[in-house]
Each structure stands twice: as C-alpha cells, then as structure tokens.
XYZ file of C-alpha atoms in Angstrom:
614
model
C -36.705 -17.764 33.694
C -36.120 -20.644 31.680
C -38.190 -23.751 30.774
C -36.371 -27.541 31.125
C -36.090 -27.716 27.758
C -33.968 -24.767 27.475
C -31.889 -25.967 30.224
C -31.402 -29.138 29.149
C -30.007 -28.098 25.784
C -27.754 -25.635 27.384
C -26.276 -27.930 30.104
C -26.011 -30.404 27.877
C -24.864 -28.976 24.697
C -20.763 -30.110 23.306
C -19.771 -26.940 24.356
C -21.083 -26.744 27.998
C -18.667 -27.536 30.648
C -14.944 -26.001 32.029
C -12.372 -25.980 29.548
C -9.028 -23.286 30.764
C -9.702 -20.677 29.860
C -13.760 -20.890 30.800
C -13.584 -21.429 34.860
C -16.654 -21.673 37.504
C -15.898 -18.056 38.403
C -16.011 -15.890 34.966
C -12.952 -14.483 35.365
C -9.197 -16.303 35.396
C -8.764 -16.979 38.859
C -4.845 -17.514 39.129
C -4.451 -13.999 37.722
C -6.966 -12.770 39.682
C -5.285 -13.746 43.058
C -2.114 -12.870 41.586
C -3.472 -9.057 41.384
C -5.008 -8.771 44.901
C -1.666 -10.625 46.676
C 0.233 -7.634 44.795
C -2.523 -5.119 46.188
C -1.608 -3.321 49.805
C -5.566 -2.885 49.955
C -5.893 -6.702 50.385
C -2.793 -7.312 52.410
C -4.609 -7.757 55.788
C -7.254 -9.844 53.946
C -4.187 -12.216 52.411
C -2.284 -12.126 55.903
C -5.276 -13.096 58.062
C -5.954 -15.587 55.887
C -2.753 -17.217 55.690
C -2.389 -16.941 59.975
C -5.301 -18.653 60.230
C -3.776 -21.157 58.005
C -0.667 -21.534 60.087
C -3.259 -21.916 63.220
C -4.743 -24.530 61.814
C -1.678 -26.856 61.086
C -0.290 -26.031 65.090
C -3.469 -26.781 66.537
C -5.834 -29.996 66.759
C -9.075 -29.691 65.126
C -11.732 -29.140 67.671
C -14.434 -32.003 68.298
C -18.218 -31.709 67.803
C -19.300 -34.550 70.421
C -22.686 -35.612 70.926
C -23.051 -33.333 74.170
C -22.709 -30.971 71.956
C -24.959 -32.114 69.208
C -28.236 -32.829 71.794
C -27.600 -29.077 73.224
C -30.371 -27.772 70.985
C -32.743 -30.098 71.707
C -32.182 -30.117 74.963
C -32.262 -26.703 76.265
C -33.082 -24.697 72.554
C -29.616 -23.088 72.639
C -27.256 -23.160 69.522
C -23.780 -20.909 69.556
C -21.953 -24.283 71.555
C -22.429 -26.659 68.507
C -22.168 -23.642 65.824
C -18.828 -22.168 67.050
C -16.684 -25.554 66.527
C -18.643 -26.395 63.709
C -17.868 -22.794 61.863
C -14.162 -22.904 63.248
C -14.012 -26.239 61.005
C -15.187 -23.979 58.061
C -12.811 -21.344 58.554
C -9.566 -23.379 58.436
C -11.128 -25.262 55.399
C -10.912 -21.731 53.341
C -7.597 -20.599 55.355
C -5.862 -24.153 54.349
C -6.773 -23.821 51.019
C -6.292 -20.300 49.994
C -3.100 -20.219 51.990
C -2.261 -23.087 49.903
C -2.622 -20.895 47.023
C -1.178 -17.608 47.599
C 1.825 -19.148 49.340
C 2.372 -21.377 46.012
C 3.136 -24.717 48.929
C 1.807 -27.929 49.286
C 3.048 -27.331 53.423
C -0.382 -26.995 54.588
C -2.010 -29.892 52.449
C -1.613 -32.493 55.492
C -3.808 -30.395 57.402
C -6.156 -29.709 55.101
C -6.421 -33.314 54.334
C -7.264 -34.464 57.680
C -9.429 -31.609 58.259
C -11.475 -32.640 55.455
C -11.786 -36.234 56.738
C -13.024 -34.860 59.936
C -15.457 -32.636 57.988
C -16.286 -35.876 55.915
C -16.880 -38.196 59.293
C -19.340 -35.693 60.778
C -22.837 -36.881 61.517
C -25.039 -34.901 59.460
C -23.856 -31.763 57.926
C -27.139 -29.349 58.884
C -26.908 -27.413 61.852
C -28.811 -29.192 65.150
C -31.261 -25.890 65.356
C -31.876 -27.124 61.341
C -33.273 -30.743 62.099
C -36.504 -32.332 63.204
C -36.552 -31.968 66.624
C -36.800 -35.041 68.846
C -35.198 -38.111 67.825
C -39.156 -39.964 67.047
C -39.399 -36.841 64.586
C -36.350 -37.434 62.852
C -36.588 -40.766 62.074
C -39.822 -40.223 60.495
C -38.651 -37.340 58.677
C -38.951 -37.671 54.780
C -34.930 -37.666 54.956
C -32.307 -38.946 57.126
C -30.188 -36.533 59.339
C -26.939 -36.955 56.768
C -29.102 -36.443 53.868
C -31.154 -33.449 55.369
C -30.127 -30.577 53.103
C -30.009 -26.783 55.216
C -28.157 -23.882 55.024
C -24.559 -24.862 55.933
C -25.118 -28.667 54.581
C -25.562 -27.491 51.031
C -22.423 -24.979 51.802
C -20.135 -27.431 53.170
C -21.263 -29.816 49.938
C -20.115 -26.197 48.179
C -17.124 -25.759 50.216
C -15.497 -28.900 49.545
C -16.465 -29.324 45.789
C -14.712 -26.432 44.983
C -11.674 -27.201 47.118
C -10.904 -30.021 44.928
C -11.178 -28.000 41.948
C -9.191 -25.497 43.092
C -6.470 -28.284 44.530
C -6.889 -30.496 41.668
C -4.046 -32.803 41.197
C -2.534 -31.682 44.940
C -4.685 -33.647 47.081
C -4.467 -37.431 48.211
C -6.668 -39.512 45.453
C -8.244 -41.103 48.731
C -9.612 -37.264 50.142
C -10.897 -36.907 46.480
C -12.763 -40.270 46.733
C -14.560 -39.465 49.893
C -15.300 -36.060 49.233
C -17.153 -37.224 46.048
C -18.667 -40.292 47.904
C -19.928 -37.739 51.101
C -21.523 -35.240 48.362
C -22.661 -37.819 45.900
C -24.852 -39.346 49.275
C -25.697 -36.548 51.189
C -26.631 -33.984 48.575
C -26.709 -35.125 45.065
C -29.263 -38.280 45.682
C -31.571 -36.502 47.766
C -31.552 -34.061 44.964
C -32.190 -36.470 42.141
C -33.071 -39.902 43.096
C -35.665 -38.619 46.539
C -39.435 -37.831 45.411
C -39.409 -35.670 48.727
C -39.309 -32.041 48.231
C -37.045 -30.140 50.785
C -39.243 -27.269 52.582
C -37.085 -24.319 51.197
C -37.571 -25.451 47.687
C -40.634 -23.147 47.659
C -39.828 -20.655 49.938
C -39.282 -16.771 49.302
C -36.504 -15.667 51.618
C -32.583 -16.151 51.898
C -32.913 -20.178 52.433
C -33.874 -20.996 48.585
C -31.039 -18.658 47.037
C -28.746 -20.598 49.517
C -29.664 -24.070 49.895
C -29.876 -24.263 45.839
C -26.994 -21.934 44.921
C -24.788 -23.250 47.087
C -25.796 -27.101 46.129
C -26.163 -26.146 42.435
C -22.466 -25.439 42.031
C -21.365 -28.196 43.521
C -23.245 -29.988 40.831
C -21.690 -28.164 38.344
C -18.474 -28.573 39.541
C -18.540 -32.070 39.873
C -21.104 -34.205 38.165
C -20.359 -35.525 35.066
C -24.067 -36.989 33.453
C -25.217 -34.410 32.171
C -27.978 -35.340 31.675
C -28.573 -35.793 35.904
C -27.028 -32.384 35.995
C -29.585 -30.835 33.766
C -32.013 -32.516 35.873
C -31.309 -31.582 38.834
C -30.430 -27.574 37.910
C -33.515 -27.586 36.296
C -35.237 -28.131 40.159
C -33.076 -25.685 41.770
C -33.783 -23.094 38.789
C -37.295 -23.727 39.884
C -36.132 -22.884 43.755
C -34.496 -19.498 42.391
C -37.497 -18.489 40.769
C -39.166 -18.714 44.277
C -36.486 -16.998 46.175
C -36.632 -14.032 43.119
C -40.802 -14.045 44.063
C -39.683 -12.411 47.543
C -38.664 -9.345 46.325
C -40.927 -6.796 45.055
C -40.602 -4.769 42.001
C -38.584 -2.237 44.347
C -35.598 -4.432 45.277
C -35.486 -4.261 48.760
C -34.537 -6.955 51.086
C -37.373 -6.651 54.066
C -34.520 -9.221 55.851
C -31.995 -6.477 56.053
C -28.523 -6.108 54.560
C -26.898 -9.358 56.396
C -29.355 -11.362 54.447
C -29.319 -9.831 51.201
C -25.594 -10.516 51.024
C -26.250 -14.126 52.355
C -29.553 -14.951 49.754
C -28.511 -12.308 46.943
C -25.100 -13.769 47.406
C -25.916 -17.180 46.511
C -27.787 -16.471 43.990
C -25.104 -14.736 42.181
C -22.575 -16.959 42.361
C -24.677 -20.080 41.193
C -26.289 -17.630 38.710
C -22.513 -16.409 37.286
C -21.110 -20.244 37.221
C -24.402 -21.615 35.556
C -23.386 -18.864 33.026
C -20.021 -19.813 32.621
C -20.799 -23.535 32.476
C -23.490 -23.124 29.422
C -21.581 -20.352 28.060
C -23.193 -17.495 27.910
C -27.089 -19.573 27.215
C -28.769 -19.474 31.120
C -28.545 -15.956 32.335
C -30.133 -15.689 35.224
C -29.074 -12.174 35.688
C -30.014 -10.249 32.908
C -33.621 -9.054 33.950
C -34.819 -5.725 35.634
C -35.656 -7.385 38.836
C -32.446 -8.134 39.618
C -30.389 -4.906 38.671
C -33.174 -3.122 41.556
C -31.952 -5.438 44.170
C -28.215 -5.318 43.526
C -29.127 -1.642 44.406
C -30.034 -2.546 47.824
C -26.910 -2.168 49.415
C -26.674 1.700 48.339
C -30.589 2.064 49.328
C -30.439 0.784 52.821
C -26.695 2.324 54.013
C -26.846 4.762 56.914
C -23.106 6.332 56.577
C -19.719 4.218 56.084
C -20.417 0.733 57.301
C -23.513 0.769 58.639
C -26.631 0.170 57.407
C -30.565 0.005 58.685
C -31.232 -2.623 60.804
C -34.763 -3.439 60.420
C -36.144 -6.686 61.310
C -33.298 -9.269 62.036
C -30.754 -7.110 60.230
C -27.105 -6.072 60.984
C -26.741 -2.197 61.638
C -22.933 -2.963 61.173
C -21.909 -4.995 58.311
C -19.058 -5.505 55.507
C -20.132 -5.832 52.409
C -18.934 -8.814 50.551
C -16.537 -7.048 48.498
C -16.185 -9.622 45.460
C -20.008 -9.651 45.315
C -20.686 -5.865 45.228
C -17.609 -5.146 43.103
C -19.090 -7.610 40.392
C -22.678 -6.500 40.366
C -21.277 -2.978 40.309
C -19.400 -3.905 36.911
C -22.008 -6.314 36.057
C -24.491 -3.296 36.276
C -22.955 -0.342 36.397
C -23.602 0.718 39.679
C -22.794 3.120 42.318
C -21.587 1.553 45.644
C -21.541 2.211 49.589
C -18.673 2.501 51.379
C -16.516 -1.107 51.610
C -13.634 -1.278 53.600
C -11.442 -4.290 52.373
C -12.698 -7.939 53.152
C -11.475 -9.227 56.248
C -10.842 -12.585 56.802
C -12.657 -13.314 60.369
C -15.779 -10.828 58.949
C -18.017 -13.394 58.564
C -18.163 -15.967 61.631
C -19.693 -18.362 59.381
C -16.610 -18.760 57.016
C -18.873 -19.070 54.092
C -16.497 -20.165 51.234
C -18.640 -18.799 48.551
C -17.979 -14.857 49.899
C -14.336 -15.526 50.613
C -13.388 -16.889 48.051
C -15.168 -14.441 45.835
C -13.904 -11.546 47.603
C -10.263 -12.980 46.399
C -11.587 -13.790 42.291
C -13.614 -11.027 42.234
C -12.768 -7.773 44.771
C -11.783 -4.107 42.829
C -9.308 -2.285 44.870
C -10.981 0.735 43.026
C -13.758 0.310 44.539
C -12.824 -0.039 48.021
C -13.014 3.104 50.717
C -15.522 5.299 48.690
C -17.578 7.222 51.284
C -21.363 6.900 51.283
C -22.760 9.014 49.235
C -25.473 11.920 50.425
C -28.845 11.098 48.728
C -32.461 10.290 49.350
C -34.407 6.479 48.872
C -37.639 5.408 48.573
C -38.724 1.048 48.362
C -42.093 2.328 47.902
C -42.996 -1.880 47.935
C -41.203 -2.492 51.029
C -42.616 0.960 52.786
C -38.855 2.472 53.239
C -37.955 5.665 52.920
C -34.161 6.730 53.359
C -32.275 9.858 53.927
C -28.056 10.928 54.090
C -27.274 14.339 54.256
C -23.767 16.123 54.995
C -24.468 18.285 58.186
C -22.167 20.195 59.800
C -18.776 17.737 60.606
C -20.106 14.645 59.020
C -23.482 12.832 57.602
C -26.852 12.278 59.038
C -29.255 9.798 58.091
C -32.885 9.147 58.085
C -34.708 5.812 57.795
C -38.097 4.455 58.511
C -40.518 2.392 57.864
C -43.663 1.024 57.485
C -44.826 -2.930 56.244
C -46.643 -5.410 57.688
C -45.688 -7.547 61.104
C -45.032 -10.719 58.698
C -42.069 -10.503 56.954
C -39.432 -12.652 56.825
C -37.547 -12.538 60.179
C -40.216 -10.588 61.218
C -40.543 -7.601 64.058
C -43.341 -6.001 65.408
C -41.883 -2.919 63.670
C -44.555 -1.530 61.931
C -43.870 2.677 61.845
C -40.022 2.257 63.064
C -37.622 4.625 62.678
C -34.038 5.665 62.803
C -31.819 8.354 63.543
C -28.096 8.479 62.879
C -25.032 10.507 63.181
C -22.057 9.606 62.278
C -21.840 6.183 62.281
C -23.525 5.720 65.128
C -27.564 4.760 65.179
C -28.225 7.358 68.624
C -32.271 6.282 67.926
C -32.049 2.689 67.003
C -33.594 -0.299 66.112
C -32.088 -3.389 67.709
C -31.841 -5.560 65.152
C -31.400 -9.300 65.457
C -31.236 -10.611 68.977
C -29.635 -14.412 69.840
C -31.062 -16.656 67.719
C -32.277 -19.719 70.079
C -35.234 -22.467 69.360
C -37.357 -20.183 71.729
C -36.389 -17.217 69.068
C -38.066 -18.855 66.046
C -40.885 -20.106 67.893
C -44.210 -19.355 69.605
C -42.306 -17.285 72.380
C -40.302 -15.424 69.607
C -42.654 -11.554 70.395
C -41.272 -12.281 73.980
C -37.959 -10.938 73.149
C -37.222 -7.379 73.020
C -35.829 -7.068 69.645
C -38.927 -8.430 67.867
C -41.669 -6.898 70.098
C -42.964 -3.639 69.327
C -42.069 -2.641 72.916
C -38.594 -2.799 71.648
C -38.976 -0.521 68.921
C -39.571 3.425 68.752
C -43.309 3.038 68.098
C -46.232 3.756 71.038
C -48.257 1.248 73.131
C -51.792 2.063 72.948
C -53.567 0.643 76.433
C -50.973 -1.304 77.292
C -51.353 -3.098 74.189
C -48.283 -3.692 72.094
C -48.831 -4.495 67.966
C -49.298 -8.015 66.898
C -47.687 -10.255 64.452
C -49.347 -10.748 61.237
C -50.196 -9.848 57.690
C -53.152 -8.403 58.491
C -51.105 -5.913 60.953
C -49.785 -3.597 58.079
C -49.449 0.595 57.643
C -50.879 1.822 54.559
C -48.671 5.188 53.207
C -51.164 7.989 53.003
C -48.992 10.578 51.800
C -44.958 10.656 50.846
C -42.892 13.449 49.150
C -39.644 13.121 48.174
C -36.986 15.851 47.721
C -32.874 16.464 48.312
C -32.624 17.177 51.896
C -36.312 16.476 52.744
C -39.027 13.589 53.260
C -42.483 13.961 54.437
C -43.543 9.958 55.015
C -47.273 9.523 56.673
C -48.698 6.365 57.484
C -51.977 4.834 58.764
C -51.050 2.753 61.535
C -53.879 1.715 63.207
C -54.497 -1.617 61.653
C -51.065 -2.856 63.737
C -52.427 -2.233 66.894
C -55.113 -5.179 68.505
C -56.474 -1.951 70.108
C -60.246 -2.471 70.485
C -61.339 1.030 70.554
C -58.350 2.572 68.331
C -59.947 3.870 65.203
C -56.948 6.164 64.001
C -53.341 6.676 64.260
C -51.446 8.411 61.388
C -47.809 8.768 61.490
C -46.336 11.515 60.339
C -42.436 12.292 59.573
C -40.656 15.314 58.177
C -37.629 15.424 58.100
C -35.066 18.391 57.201
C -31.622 18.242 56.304
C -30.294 20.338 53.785
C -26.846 19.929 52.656
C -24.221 22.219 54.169
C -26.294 23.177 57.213
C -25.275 22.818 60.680
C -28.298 20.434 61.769
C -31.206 18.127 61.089
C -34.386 18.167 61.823
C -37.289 15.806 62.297
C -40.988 16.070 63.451
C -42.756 13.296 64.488
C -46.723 13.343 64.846
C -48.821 10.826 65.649
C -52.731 11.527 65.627
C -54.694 8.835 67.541
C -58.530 8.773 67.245
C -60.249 6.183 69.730
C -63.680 5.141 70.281
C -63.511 5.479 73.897
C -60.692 7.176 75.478
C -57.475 4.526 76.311
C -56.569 4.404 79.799
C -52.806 4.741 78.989
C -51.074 5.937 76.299
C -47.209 6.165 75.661
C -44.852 7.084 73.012
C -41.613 4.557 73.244
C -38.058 5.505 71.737
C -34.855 3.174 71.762
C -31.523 4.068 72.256
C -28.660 2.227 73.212
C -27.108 5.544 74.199
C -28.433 6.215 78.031
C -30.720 9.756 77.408
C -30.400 12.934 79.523
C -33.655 14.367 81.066
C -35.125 17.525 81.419
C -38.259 19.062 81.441
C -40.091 18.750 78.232
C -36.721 18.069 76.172
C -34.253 14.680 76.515
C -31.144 14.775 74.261
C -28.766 11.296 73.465
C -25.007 12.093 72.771
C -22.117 10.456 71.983
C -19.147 12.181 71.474
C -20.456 15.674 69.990
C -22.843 14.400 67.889
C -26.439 14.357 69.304
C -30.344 14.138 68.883
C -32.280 16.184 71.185
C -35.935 15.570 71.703
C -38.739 18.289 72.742
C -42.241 17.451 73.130
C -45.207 19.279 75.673
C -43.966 18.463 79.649
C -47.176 19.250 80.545
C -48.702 16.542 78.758
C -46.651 13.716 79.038
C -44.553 12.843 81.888
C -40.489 10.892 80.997
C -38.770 8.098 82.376
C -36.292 5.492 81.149
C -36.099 2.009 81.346
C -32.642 0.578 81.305
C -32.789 -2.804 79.838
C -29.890 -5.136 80.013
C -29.948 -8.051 77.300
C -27.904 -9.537 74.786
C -27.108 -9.040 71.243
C -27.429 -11.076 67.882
C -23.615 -13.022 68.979
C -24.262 -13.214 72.711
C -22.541 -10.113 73.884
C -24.056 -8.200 76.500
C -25.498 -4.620 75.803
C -27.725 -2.372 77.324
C -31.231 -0.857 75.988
C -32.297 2.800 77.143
C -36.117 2.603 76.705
C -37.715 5.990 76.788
C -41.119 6.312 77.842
C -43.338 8.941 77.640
C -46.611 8.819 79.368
C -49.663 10.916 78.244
C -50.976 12.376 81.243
C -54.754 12.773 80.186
C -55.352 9.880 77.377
C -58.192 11.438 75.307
C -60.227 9.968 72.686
C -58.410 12.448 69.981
C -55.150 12.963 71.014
C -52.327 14.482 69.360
C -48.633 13.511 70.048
C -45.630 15.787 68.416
C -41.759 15.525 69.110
C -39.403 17.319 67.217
C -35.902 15.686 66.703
C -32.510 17.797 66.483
C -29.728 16.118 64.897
C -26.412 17.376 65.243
C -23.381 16.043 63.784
C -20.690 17.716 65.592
C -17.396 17.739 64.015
C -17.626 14.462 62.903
C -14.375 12.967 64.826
C-alpha cells in the first residue's frame, strides 16, 4: 500500500482532481450510457429503470416513522424499517438515471423532494446498525446522525455523486443541503472526531464498504485538499485491513453476495482514487487482488448460481459493470452474467447500478459457465463443473474453521448440483434479525451444523470457534476428478471422539452420462457414542427405500446408497424461512447407525444425473 506521504503528494499534486475528460469513473460516462441505451442486451435494465422512475413521480414517498425506527429494539426484527428505507434508495438511482437516459429535467421535482426527505431523516445507519438502547446511544463515542454504517456511508455516496452527475440541473438549495448533511454526518466524524469507527480495523465486507463508499464522496466533493488527503489516507489504512481478510488464495469465506458487496467497494473507491491522482495511487495493481477478482469464476456452480457457504447467496447476479471491468482490468475469464436488472439488488446500492450502466460489456454478457476444476487451498474449497449427460454438474465442499466471517457451523459441508439447481444444499443465509447476530445466532438452522450435510456425533452438534477447524490430510486434483480428505474431529465438542476423517471422491468425466461421489467418514472414539447419525439437506423432499434414497427434480437427480442394515432413514421436514422472509421448506435426512461402535465406518455413494438438462 502506500505511506501518507505518498498520498498526500498524489492527492494533492496541480494535477490531481476532475478535469472533462478525467471523470470519477475512468471511462467517459455520457458515451458510455449512450452505448448501453443503444444495446438490446440492456434494454430491460434501461426500461426498469426508467418505470421505476415514472413510479416514483406518481406516488408519495413512503414514511420511516418512529414506530418504525424502535422496531429493532423492540422486538430484534429489521425488514419493516429496511424496506421503506431501501425503496427511498431505489427511486434516488431511478430519478436520476432516468433523468439521464431520457435527456429531461421532468423527473427533477421528484428527485428534489426525495432528496430532502432523504436529507431530513434521523440518522442515516440502519436501526439493527446502532447502539442498542437509547442510555447506550447517548453514550456512544458518536451521535446517531453521525454514526457511520453500511448504508450511511452509501447514502453519503449516493447523493454526492447525484450532484455530480446533475450538476448545474438541480435547485442550488438541494445542493446546499446535500453538502451541509454530508459535510456533518460523514466528513467531520471522519476528520475532526478522535473516535475510531469499529469497522476501521475490521477484515470483512464492512471496511471495503464503509470507507469506499465514504471515500468517494470525499473525492467527489471536498475541495481542501489537504483534509482530503487526510482523511483518504485513514480509509487507505481501513482498505489495507479489509485486503488482510483474504488469504493468498482469493476466496471470499463470506460467499459470492459479499464479495460483490466488499470487493465491490473496494473497486470503485480504488478506480476513482486512480482517476483523481491520475494514474499515482493504484490500489489495484498487486497479486492479491487479481486472485480475488477470480472468485466469482472459482465459487460458480452452473449459470447463476453459485456456492452458498456460510451466509452466502446460492442465486445471485453478478454486478455486471464490476466483473466486466476486472475482467478487462485483468484479463479474466468470467461466469455466466445475465444482464443487470434493475430491482436485482433490494438494497439499490448506487455504486453497482450505476456502474453496471458506465461500465457493463454486452460481450460479456450470457457466456455459459465454463466446465473446470478449483481449489482455495487457504479457504479449504475445492470445486468441481463437469458437462454430464444433458447439462453440467457441480461439486463443492469444504472444510475451515467455525469462525469465519458470517460464520456456520459448516465445517466438512458439501454440495451437489445439477443443473441449476443445488438437489444437496447448503442453506445459506437465513433472516437476518438481532437474535441472528447474537448469542442465540447457532439456534437457527442455517448456521447450526444440524442444518448442514455433516453428522452429529452423540447428539452433539459442532461448535463455533477457531479452534473448531478441519485440517486437509490429503487432496488431488484432476479434470473430472477430486479426492478431498479432511480431519474433522477437532469440530466436534465430542468428549470421547478421537477421529473422524472425511473423505470425498468425486467422478465426473466430461461427456459421460453421470457423476459420481463417495463419501466416507471414519470415526474412531474412545468409548463407543451412544448415537451416531449422518445428516444431509435438501430442499427437494427425498424418496425412500431400503438402503438407497434418491432427490429429483425434473429429470435430473442424486441418488444415495449406503448399508440398510446398518443404519436405519427418516426425514425431517422442516418448515422455516429464507434470507428475505419467504417461506421454504428443509428435507433433513437422517441416518441412524444402528450399532454405534468405537471404530465405525460410514460410506454413501452419490449418483448424479443430469437428465436432459431442460
């Protein structure tokens, strides 16, 4: 990285700053937008954008009353607050970008009084985000309109680059109070407040945000630059920290959703810190971060869809503008992307829509996944596509410690998927709630091990922790073929467990009509457990027969077979809810060793077929 020195000479050099033809986003903008409007591969992106645009100016803005506010504190929950408050953020980037491709100044009263409501809210960090409890707040280091989170740094983002994008087109008194809002709530507690913000040192998707998405509103609109060089030079210090959370592997333990959201962040404040020094802070050009622009290719499952690990998405779009300018940035290869819709994101964030307009290749777009084998040897992945019969298969699993960021209990978790559909799963996030991210949080299904395809040794599940890690004892490699073992014992609590090794190999050779996959798990006890079961996840409900259970949808399939005479099947069917609140159901299969034995030896082999792929 670079010293203060360095970036105080660069920010503050003659030649830093915007001039016309250098602009916040690398590339020239106008011409940029012009393209994709002409593009029919953006035309749903462009018309979405400019309905929701037209829905804003026919319909009031909603409120975000107190009852609304206290919700959190009061009974921990969060999506009644969030959903007004995002539906704010959305028209914000519909008003303006429809203001742009439609070349009118017809939606500028709306925008204008949307951005005075913005301006008259409260505090702009999220409820679930504050000190909980009024007596906690007020002693807080910080008061609530100067607390600096996730969404209060983006709105600060949001708005600065509204103006610039809207300069000379919006009311003198909506510039005024934009600055006056940003100058109070974000750029003082930045420079003038001793206090250090917790995610200033943290390792995970909150510093890349919280400093990216502050840091270009600084760059966009403060004029001392000496204060500027300041005050980048702190949030520099706040990247290096996020860039500390990755491993020399590149892989995001927090799953896909999050590497767009941290990764993200970073590379948009990285690319305009770039083009505002031109060319001398490039916080881009190392090694570290050409391995995790890989990630998305690493950690896709088939078009779409990617592993869901931990609180991770196993559906997502890719940020189009952000892939697409790594990809030219680096020369990479990239997933599948669909074009950017609109409504993808429920968060609005302005920083991925508008860069999906600047920055999105058409080329790019609607490239199958490729076939092709992964290993984040730091992160413990290993990851498998094959073509297989009528369409692709796809390995994954896992092994890592039960700390990670957004942690599960996941330790020795895998997947199995067939054409676009995870038929062995891992849940992914659940509802986030107060209860979620607190003590209670290994209550819920999707972050307990019960909720994941791993066993329960004596009724004991694994534990959160560091210290609750697989070590890989053996891994090979090869096109069409992984062998992954792991020592899992140390995530078990087990008293008497002294051993259990994982064991995967998986088979899927290009062009054949099926996968394969055995799983083994050796378990060596001190004295023999009084229960032992192997658990496996579906949301797909599992049909039972002796010694062999098979999960379909459509003509694809997994079958299972393991020994009927030593284990004895049944399901658990598990209603509960998913990351957005909507319901879904969770097939838990259990198998129950009939005779738990202080060496026992489990084996299952998988059979994945893809059908014909429709």
């Amino acid at each position: 990285m670079y010293n203060f020195r360095e970036i105080r000479e660069a920010v503050c050099s003659q030649a830093a700053g915007w001039t016309a033809s250098r602009t916040p986003f690398g590339v020239d903008w106008k011409e940029n937008l012009g393209k994709l409007k002409a593009q029919k591969a953006f035309g749903s992106f462009v018309g979405e954008t400019v309905a929701e645009a037209k829905r804003a100016v026919s319909e009031p803005v909603g409120i975000l009353p107190f009852s609304l506010f206290h919700l959190f504190e009061k009974q921990g929950t969060r999506l009644e607050f969030e959903r007004p408050y995002f539906e704010r953020r959305g028209r914000l980037v519909g008003l303006v970008f429809a203001t742009l491709l439609e070349e009118t100044d017809e939606y500028l009263p709306a925008l204008e009084n949307l951005i005075w409501e913005i301006c008259n809210e409260f505090t702009w960090c999220l409820p679930a985000h504050l000190e909980q409890g009024l007596e906690k707040v007020v002693a807080f280091t910080h008061k609530p309109e100067a607390v600096i989170d996730l969404f209060a740094a983006e709105t600060a983002h949001s708005l600065a680059e509204s103006l610039y994008l809207l300069e000379g087109r919006l009311n003198p008194w909506i510039v005024h109070r934009v600055r006056t809002e940003i100058e109070k709530r974000t750029f003082r507690p930045l420079y003038e407040e001793p206090a250090r913000f917790r995610w200033e040192s943290q390792t995970h998707n909150w510093s890349a945000v919280c400093a990216g998405a502050a840091g270009m509103a600084l760059l966009l609109l403060e004029t001392d630059k000496e204060r500027l060089a300041a005050m980048v030079d702190r949030l520099v210090r706040t990247m290096e920290c996020y860039l500390e959370g990755f491993q020399a592997d590149g892989g995001c333990a927090e799953g896909i959703g999050y590497w767009i959201y941290g990764f993200g962040y970073y590379t948009y404040f990285a690319e305009m810190l770039e083009a505002y020094t031109d060319g001398k802070i490039r916080l881009l050009d190392n090694e570290k971060c050409r391995r995790i622009a890989e990630f998305p290719l690493a950690a896709a499952l088939s078009d779409g869809n990617f592993i869901s690990f931990s609180d991770a998405s196993g559906r997502s779009g890719l940020s189009t503008g952000l892939v697409s300018r790594l990809a030219e940035r680096y020369g990479l290869e990239v997933p599948y992307m669909s074009g950017p819709s609109f409504h993808g994101d429920h968060c609005y964030r302005f920083a991925h829509l508008s860069r999906n307009f600047f920055w999105s290749k058409g080329e790019l777009l609607n490239r199958h996944t490729p076939e092709g084998e992964w290993e984040l040897e730091d992160l413990q992945w290993v990851v498998s596509r094959r073509k297989i019969g009528g369409g692709l298969v796809s390995f994954a699993a896992k092994g890592g410690h039960n700390d990670e960021p957004h942690n599960h209990n996941d330790v020795g978790s895998f997947i199995l998927h067939v054409n676009g559909v995870s038929l062995l799963t891992d849940l992914g996030a659940g509802v986030y709630t107060k209860e979620y991210f607190g003590p209670q949080r290994y209550s819920f299904l999707h972050n307990a091990s019960r909720g994941h395809s791993v066993p329960v040794i004596d009724g004991l599940e694994q534990h959160n922790g560091r210290e609750f890690a697989a070590r890989v004892v053996e891994k090979s490699i090869a096109p069409g073929a992984v062998r992954f073992v792991l020592d899992m014992a140390a995530a078990y609590p087990a008293p008497h467990l002294k051993e259990l090794q994982r064991s995967f190999d998986w088979k899927a050779a290009s062009g054949g009509q099926a996968g394969t996959l055995v799983l083994t798990d050796r378990f060596g006890f001190g004295k023999a457990p009084s229960a032992l079961e192997e658990v496996f996840i579906s949301q797909d409900e599992p049909r039972l027969a002796a010694g062999n259970v098979v999960w379909r949808r459509g003509d694809s399939s997994v079958s299972l077979s393991y020994d009927a005479a030593a284990y004895s099947a049944e399901v658990e069917v598990i209603p509960t809810k998913a990351h957005q609140s909507q319901p879904i159901t969770v097939y838990r299969l259990v198998l129950k060793a009939l005779e738990p034995s202080a060496e026992l030896v489990f084996r299952g082999e998988f059979r994945v077929e893809a059908g014909s792929g429709e």
